[in-house]
Structure formats: C-alpha cells, structure tokens
C-alpha cells in the first residue's frame, strides 16, 4: 500500500500545493484506488526531506513530484504514463518541467503568497483551516517567507506591502475628528491622484503582465488546436499534463481579490481553461473517488516538537541558522545526533546557561552609582538612640523607654486602663 502525504484541499481542489495536486492527479490516473491512499497530513516534517508531497512505501520516503514519478517507474508501481512518448517528446517533457519550475512557480508565489491582499484574504485562511492551533500562527508565516525569498530576485516588493488606499490614515479621513476652527485651515482633498487610486499591483501591472504573458502564452500555444487538450497525443495524461494542471488549476480557481492570473487566462488563454476543466473531469472526478484516509492522531509530544520547531524558525537570525542545519541534515540524509549537532547543542546550552547566570548576577547587584546601605536591628537600646547624641540623651532622661512591648504569648483576660485627655466643643 502506497501512502501519499500531501497538503490538504483548498479552493475546491484536492490540495493547496501545485506539486501535491500534480502527484494526486498522476496516481489517480496510473493506479487503482485500492493500491494507494491519500493522507492530508499537512506536516512536511513527516518525511526526512521536510517537504510535501511525500510518498511512503516499504519503509522508504520519497518527496517531490518528479522524484515520486521516477520512484514509481523504477519499481514498476502502476502504469507508466510517459511510456508512449517518443525520445523527442520525452525531451520536451523535461524541458517543459523546467519551464514550469522557472516561470509558473514564481507567478503562483506572487499571486498566492507575496501579494498581501491575496495572502490575508485567501491563502492564509486556507492554511489556517488545514492546521491546528497554535500552528495556525507559526507555520503560515514561514510558508510565506519561503515564497517571498524564492521570488525576491524578480523585484516585486510592492506586492508585499499591499494595502487598501481607502482604509489608511489619510488627512482627509481625519478631518471630522478635528475642531471646526482647525478644519477651516485644512484644504479639503476632493480628488485623489492617479497614483493614489492605483493599488500596488496596478503600479507593477506592466511587469506582471509581461511575466504572465511570457509563461502562459507559451503553454497556450502548445495546446492550441489540440482536440484532446493535452500536451502530447496519448490516451492518458502524461506527467507533464499532471504538473501543468497543478499550477494552472491554482492560478485559475483560487478566489483571490487580485486575480491577475485568472483574468489573463480568461481573456487571452481559453485553451488553458479548457485544459483545466478536462483534467478535472478525466483525472479527479473519474475513475471513482480519491482514496482519502484520515491522518493518524498526532501525539502531544510530536505536536509540541512541531510547535517548538516552528517557533525556533520564526526567531530572527537563529531561525535562519536552524533552517540551514535542517537543510544540511536532509541533503546528507543524517539521522540521529551527529558530532556537529552535538557541538551546536552544547554550545547553545552553554550560552543559555551563561546568559541566565549573567542576568541573575545583574539583578542582584546594586544600581550603578548608588551607595550600599545595610540596616541592622539594635537590641536592648532605646529607639531614640537612632537619632544621634541628642536622641541618646533623651533616651537616658526617659529611663531607657522602649517604643514597643513584646506581646504576650499566652492570652490574658487582664484589663488595661488608658487615661486620655479629650476636649468636647
């Protein structure tokens, strides 16, 4: 039994991740439902590579769409969808795989993750519905930070600072809160400039349109004039069809407020929309239902470890070093505790202990510049002696009067009479 662990469903699709959606489509087309199960674990740490989708079979983990496809073909698991391709078509399949990774993946990152409007309205609520508390507060920011880092070379920082021009703190919006005498001297803004009317996406619309056209027009030309709406003339969809469907379905079906990808497909690439509809009906809706299986109940220890892991990754500087160490261990297939990890752990513990001791010592010392004063009780002496020589003289004159009397240890019923002078007006 093959176990496929993926990110859960969103936007009416089986998964919110393009590679997860692609491998689900591939397995549903090449294997009967009885031979594999689909588990929405929503936990990349379940696999050693810390990446979803992840396939578990005979004690071995395989992550990533292309790696899983190669594993299935190598071990003769299911029908090989690319078996009928010619050498030229196989080369085209490899080339278009790279093309999607270089052009389609950044476009999807810009739409779902980098754009603040789309992220806050659509993508983050979708991830929050897949995760349990408190992972809803720690994991989505990490996912978005990775996406922003993947596309930072494109220079679309304006999308990350998206905002509603009508919801900000503007001078005209605060006029009513000022006194009338002040409002007379503030010029009323009756009209916004063209720049203020534009959203950050509109400021970079020319560049976005260029990137979108460079990617989607190529795919649309490949499909134009094909009655079967597939990249190659085969009876079943190929791996390229599945991967392209994973990206295009999310571009078209995600209900984002800044839908520049969906709008471009609707206006300029009708073949891509027909391709998505055809793949949905032939590979997801048939044959039969997807073999969904509920994930196992996560133990409190594992949940606590994942929460701690996400908290460390969110820490400035420390999170980057921690992520780099995790990546190194995954690439080198290191399990358990090696010498480097042991030294790092000992260094962190020693640093933490030193900082804790230093903080405790700092709190115990007197403030800088203040004089140290020590108070000691004086036994058998008058309280007046605390006021110097004059107090001592008064104390001796009063016969060594003590200001306080010891309270009896045994309760007594003896009455005490106190004489007081009072004046009544």
XYZ file of C-alpha atoms in Angstrom:
425
model
C 0.000 0.000 0.000
C 1.365 3.360 -1.061
C 0.837 6.253 1.342
C 0.825 9.708 -0.224
C 1.092 12.540 2.310
C 0.054 15.941 0.985
C -1.183 19.388 1.954
C -4.964 19.340 2.341
C -7.638 20.557 -0.024
C -8.499 24.202 -0.722
C -10.364 26.289 -3.337
C -12.362 23.241 -4.444
C -9.163 21.340 -5.351
C -7.656 18.277 -3.623
C -4.606 20.258 -2.459
C -3.389 23.802 -1.961
C 0.107 22.924 -3.244
C 0.786 22.565 -7.003
C 3.123 19.568 -6.726
C 0.753 17.801 -4.333
C -2.107 18.427 -6.753
C 0.022 17.142 -9.644
C 1.027 13.875 -7.964
C -2.557 13.249 -6.819
C -3.645 13.567 -10.459
C -0.822 11.258 -11.588
C -1.534 8.483 -9.077
C -5.283 8.616 -9.685
C -4.591 8.098 -13.401
C -1.985 5.336 -13.056
C -3.055 3.270 -10.032
C -6.355 1.796 -8.855
C -7.734 3.312 -5.675
C -7.156 0.059 -3.753
C -3.368 0.286 -4.200
C -2.769 3.674 -2.593
C -4.197 6.034 -0.024
C -4.232 9.815 0.176
C -3.424 11.322 3.588
C -3.767 15.079 4.173
C -1.143 15.159 6.919
C -0.302 18.882 6.403
C 3.044 18.175 8.079
C 6.228 18.388 5.950
C 8.330 17.142 8.894
C 6.759 13.713 8.480
C 9.339 12.984 5.751
C 13.123 13.229 6.204
C 13.382 15.843 3.449
C 10.822 18.070 5.217
C 8.840 18.511 2.010
C 5.380 17.608 0.710
C 4.232 15.695 -1.285
C 5.874 12.661 0.285
C 5.355 9.012 -0.674
C 5.886 6.274 1.923
C 6.420 2.719 0.631
C 8.205 -0.249 2.215
C 9.857 1.908 4.877
C 11.248 4.419 2.347
C 10.295 8.085 1.884
C 10.316 9.914 -1.447
C 9.453 13.634 -1.711
C 8.663 15.880 -4.655
C 6.590 15.293 -7.783
C 9.346 14.262 -10.181
C 11.130 12.116 -7.582
C 7.915 10.225 -6.804
C 7.214 9.660 -10.508
C 10.731 8.285 -11.003
C 10.329 6.031 -7.955
C 7.067 4.622 -9.284
C 8.549 3.948 -12.721
C 11.725 2.398 -11.305
C 9.808 -0.015 -9.087
C 7.093 -0.718 -11.701
C 4.328 0.575 -9.466
C 1.302 1.342 -11.594
C 1.074 2.317 -15.222
C 3.854 4.482 -16.596
C 2.045 7.449 -18.137
C 5.086 8.552 -20.157
C 5.723 5.114 -21.675
C 4.257 6.028 -25.077
C 6.347 9.165 -25.587
C 8.986 9.353 -28.287
C 12.539 10.471 -27.438
C 11.732 13.944 -28.756
C 8.581 14.137 -26.659
C 10.489 12.941 -23.598
C 12.980 15.759 -24.137
C 10.091 18.205 -24.478
C 8.615 16.861 -21.250
C 11.863 17.528 -19.378
C 12.171 20.985 -20.915
C 8.620 21.993 -20.017
C 9.074 20.669 -16.492
C 11.959 23.102 -16.095
C 9.932 25.842 -17.788
C 7.091 25.444 -15.263
C 9.531 25.487 -12.342
C 11.205 28.674 -13.586
C 8.163 30.646 -14.808
C 4.888 29.196 -13.477
C 6.025 28.607 -9.893
C 7.128 32.255 -9.311
C 3.853 33.526 -10.799
C 1.866 31.359 -8.398
C 4.035 32.527 -5.489
C 3.394 36.158 -6.438
C -0.335 35.597 -6.599
C -0.964 33.439 -3.524
C 1.824 34.421 -1.121
C 3.616 37.657 -1.970
C 0.539 39.782 -2.593
C -0.555 40.911 0.848
C -4.177 41.302 -0.252
C -4.380 37.772 -1.658
C -2.457 36.332 1.271
C -4.579 37.853 4.016
C -7.889 37.311 2.233
C -7.480 33.868 0.677
C -4.245 31.957 1.222
C -3.686 32.362 4.956
C -7.294 31.469 5.882
C -6.925 28.366 3.708
C -3.802 27.260 5.588
C -5.442 28.108 8.908
C -8.271 25.710 8.092
C -5.728 22.932 7.484
C -3.656 23.415 10.633
C -4.466 23.088 14.311
C -3.911 25.789 16.935
C -1.315 27.191 17.635
C 0.313 26.115 14.360
C -2.078 28.475 12.583
C 0.013 31.365 13.958
C 3.506 29.967 13.353
C 3.508 27.813 10.188
C 1.758 30.098 7.595
C 4.249 32.984 8.103
C 7.092 30.538 7.469
C 5.472 29.306 4.257
C 5.003 32.861 3.047
C 8.563 33.854 3.969
C 9.908 30.968 1.870
C 7.762 32.032 -1.095
C 8.890 35.660 -0.786
C 12.509 34.523 -0.726
C 12.001 32.428 -3.871
C 10.776 35.419 -5.892
C 12.770 38.266 -4.351
C 15.040 38.340 -7.414
C 12.064 39.489 -9.519
C 11.811 42.770 -7.620
C 8.095 42.801 -6.791
C 8.417 44.121 -3.254
C 5.370 46.361 -3.788
C 3.104 43.324 -3.651
C 4.281 42.559 -0.118
C 3.141 45.992 1.101
C -0.312 45.851 -0.438
C -2.908 47.935 1.326
C -6.330 49.486 0.810
C -5.922 53.183 -0.035
C -9.380 53.902 1.406
C -8.593 52.236 4.730
C -5.385 54.032 5.662
C -4.799 57.080 7.802
C -5.249 59.951 5.365
C -5.534 63.639 6.102
C -8.998 63.864 4.598
C -10.284 60.900 6.624
C -9.367 62.604 9.895
C -10.929 66.000 9.204
C -14.142 65.179 11.038
C -12.231 64.430 14.220
C -10.707 67.940 14.339
C -12.356 71.064 15.765
C -14.149 73.355 13.342
C -11.594 76.126 13.805
C -8.830 73.775 12.650
C -10.799 72.305 9.770
C -11.192 75.723 8.174
C -7.439 75.967 7.595
C -7.001 72.440 6.194
C -7.560 72.255 2.448
C -10.147 69.643 1.515
C -8.933 66.944 -0.863
C -11.765 66.477 -3.281
C -9.921 64.235 -5.711
C -7.192 61.597 -5.446
C -4.279 61.473 -7.800
C -3.914 58.684 -10.318
C -1.110 57.159 -8.287
C -3.234 57.079 -5.132
C -6.113 55.437 -6.962
C -3.877 52.594 -8.129
C -3.207 49.536 -5.997
C 0.355 48.254 -5.675
C -0.465 45.519 -8.220
C -1.515 48.195 -10.704
C 1.787 50.022 -10.182
C 3.631 46.934 -11.366
C 0.915 45.746 -13.764
C 3.111 46.160 -16.824
C 5.834 43.904 -15.448
C 3.311 41.410 -14.101
C 1.558 41.289 -17.433
C 4.874 40.670 -19.143
C 5.790 37.786 -16.862
C 2.324 36.292 -17.139
C 2.328 36.502 -20.921
C 5.836 35.016 -21.188
C 4.708 31.955 -19.236
C 1.074 31.299 -20.087
C 1.212 32.251 -23.771
C 3.798 29.516 -24.376
C 1.593 26.900 -22.720
C -1.468 28.182 -24.564
C 0.297 27.937 -27.937
C 1.323 24.363 -27.140
C -2.312 23.375 -26.555
C -3.886 25.410 -29.373
C -5.660 23.319 -31.970
C -5.496 20.089 -29.953
C -8.897 18.450 -29.620
C -7.774 16.301 -26.677
C -6.429 19.336 -24.813
C -3.209 17.619 -23.708
C 0.424 18.357 -24.392
C 1.033 15.087 -26.246
C -1.172 12.777 -28.306
C -1.539 9.988 -25.753
C -4.507 8.011 -24.475
C -3.842 9.029 -20.874
C -2.456 12.250 -19.451
C 1.314 12.397 -19.163
C 3.359 13.570 -16.203
C 3.697 16.969 -17.892
C -0.087 17.245 -18.120
C -0.389 16.495 -14.406
C 2.277 19.027 -13.421
C 0.865 21.765 -15.650
C -2.601 21.086 -14.243
C -1.263 21.525 -10.697
C -0.099 25.069 -11.456
C -2.872 26.179 -13.813
C -5.721 24.953 -11.607
C -4.479 27.002 -8.654
C -3.942 30.034 -10.876
C -7.489 29.875 -12.206
C -9.557 28.587 -9.271
C -8.055 30.400 -6.273
C -10.617 33.071 -5.230
C -8.113 35.869 -4.740
C -9.113 39.565 -4.814
C -6.125 40.496 -7.018
C -6.803 37.898 -9.741
C -4.361 38.992 -12.441
C -3.578 35.365 -13.406
C -7.208 34.294 -13.587
C -8.131 37.389 -15.596
C -5.319 36.837 -18.095
C -6.313 33.197 -18.619
C -9.963 34.147 -19.157
C -9.139 36.899 -21.652
C -6.146 35.512 -23.557
C -5.812 31.764 -22.987
C -9.140 29.923 -23.341
C -7.310 26.685 -24.185
C -5.706 26.676 -20.751
C -9.087 26.976 -19.072
C -10.455 24.104 -21.187
C -7.371 22.075 -20.307
C -8.004 22.562 -16.574
C -11.655 21.550 -16.941
C -10.720 18.487 -18.968
C -8.090 17.323 -16.458
C -10.552 17.805 -13.608
C -13.196 15.615 -15.192
C -10.883 12.891 -16.519
C -8.310 12.603 -13.718
C -10.002 13.739 -10.496
C -13.719 13.156 -10.880
C -13.120 9.815 -12.647
C -12.309 6.967 -12.334
C -14.005 6.867 -8.929
C -13.394 8.914 -5.828
C -9.988 9.749 -4.420
C -8.856 7.294 -1.695
C -8.841 9.799 1.176
C -7.689 8.496 4.583
C -7.809 10.475 7.796
C -4.328 11.123 9.241
C -3.363 9.404 12.463
C -3.880 11.246 15.723
C -0.751 13.236 16.440
C 0.743 12.647 19.879
C 1.209 15.561 22.245
C 4.975 15.020 22.141
C 5.117 15.273 18.346
C 2.764 18.265 18.327
C 4.891 20.004 20.944
C 8.012 19.286 18.912
C 6.456 20.759 15.794
C 5.323 23.860 17.686
C 8.832 24.323 19.129
C 10.336 23.774 15.683
C 8.127 26.450 14.111
C 8.817 28.882 16.956
C 12.579 28.500 16.503
C 12.266 29.002 12.749
C 10.405 32.280 13.371
C 13.227 33.689 15.521
C 15.427 36.295 13.793
C 18.914 35.039 12.834
C 18.527 31.903 14.932
C 15.769 30.657 12.656
C 17.962 31.010 9.572
C 20.797 29.046 11.154
C 18.363 26.405 12.349
C 16.781 26.117 8.899
C 20.219 25.779 7.310
C 21.138 22.991 9.694
C 17.877 21.168 8.962
C 18.504 21.513 5.235
C 22.023 20.134 5.590
C 20.825 17.108 7.540
C 18.107 16.438 4.954
C 20.503 16.726 1.995
C 23.107 14.465 3.628
C 20.450 12.020 4.934
C 21.680 12.377 8.506
C 19.552 10.759 11.207
C 20.078 10.902 14.942
C 22.711 13.068 16.631
C 25.996 13.593 14.817
C 29.119 15.386 16.050
C 28.143 18.746 14.547
C 24.668 18.651 16.066
C 26.093 17.641 19.454
C 28.568 20.516 19.442
C 25.867 23.007 18.390
C 23.538 21.751 21.103
C 26.247 22.004 23.758
C 27.148 25.480 22.571
C 23.515 26.646 22.747
C 23.096 25.175 26.241
C 26.339 26.726 27.469
C 25.407 30.099 26.003
C 21.949 29.931 27.573
C 23.387 28.990 30.967
C 25.917 31.831 30.818
C 23.243 34.348 29.848
C 20.954 33.130 32.642
C 23.714 33.397 35.246
C 24.680 36.833 33.977
C 21.077 38.027 34.189
C 20.726 36.712 37.736
C 24.003 38.339 38.809
C 22.994 41.629 37.168
C 19.722 41.718 39.084
C 21.497 41.022 42.393
C 23.953 43.961 42.231
C 23.122 47.499 43.296
C 22.266 50.101 40.678
C 25.350 51.768 39.239
C 26.324 54.864 41.277
C 24.089 54.096 44.296
C 25.545 53.740 47.846
C 25.149 50.407 49.576
C 23.172 50.689 52.821
C 22.947 47.967 55.434
C 20.303 48.058 58.176
C 20.912 46.108 61.363
C 18.488 45.931 64.325
C 19.819 47.162 67.676
C 18.913 45.006 70.649
C 18.432 46.402 74.162
C 18.697 50.042 73.186
C 16.230 52.864 73.108
C 14.640 53.752 69.820
C 15.703 57.359 70.438
C 19.351 56.351 70.195
C 18.938 56.118 66.470
C 18.853 59.929 66.314
C 22.405 60.518 67.411
C 23.718 62.052 70.657
C 20.591 64.104 71.301
C 18.451 61.009 70.981
C 20.680 59.129 73.416
C 20.385 61.942 75.993
C 16.598 61.948 75.670
C 16.536 58.195 75.963
C 18.544 58.243 79.172
C 16.344 61.035 80.578
C 13.244 58.945 79.925
C 14.760 55.969 81.646
C 15.520 53.800 78.619
C 11.977 53.838 77.254
C 11.367 51.215 74.551
C 8.974 52.078 71.782
C 7.491 48.581 71.517
C 6.447 45.970 74.038
C 6.568 42.241 73.500
C 3.139 40.793 73.001
C 2.190 38.085 75.482
C 2.452 34.579 74.154
C -0.470 33.434 76.339
C -3.847 35.159 76.037
C -4.890 37.007 79.180
C -8.187 38.482 80.421
C -6.450 41.238 82.410
C -7.906 44.639 81.533
C -5.716 47.635 80.749
C -6.808 51.197 81.571
C -5.539 54.069 79.499
C -6.136 57.681 80.519
C -6.668 60.190 77.772
C -7.485 63.882 77.705
C -10.245 64.893 75.375
C -11.915 68.186 74.726
C -15.510 68.482 73.646
C -16.539 71.634 71.862
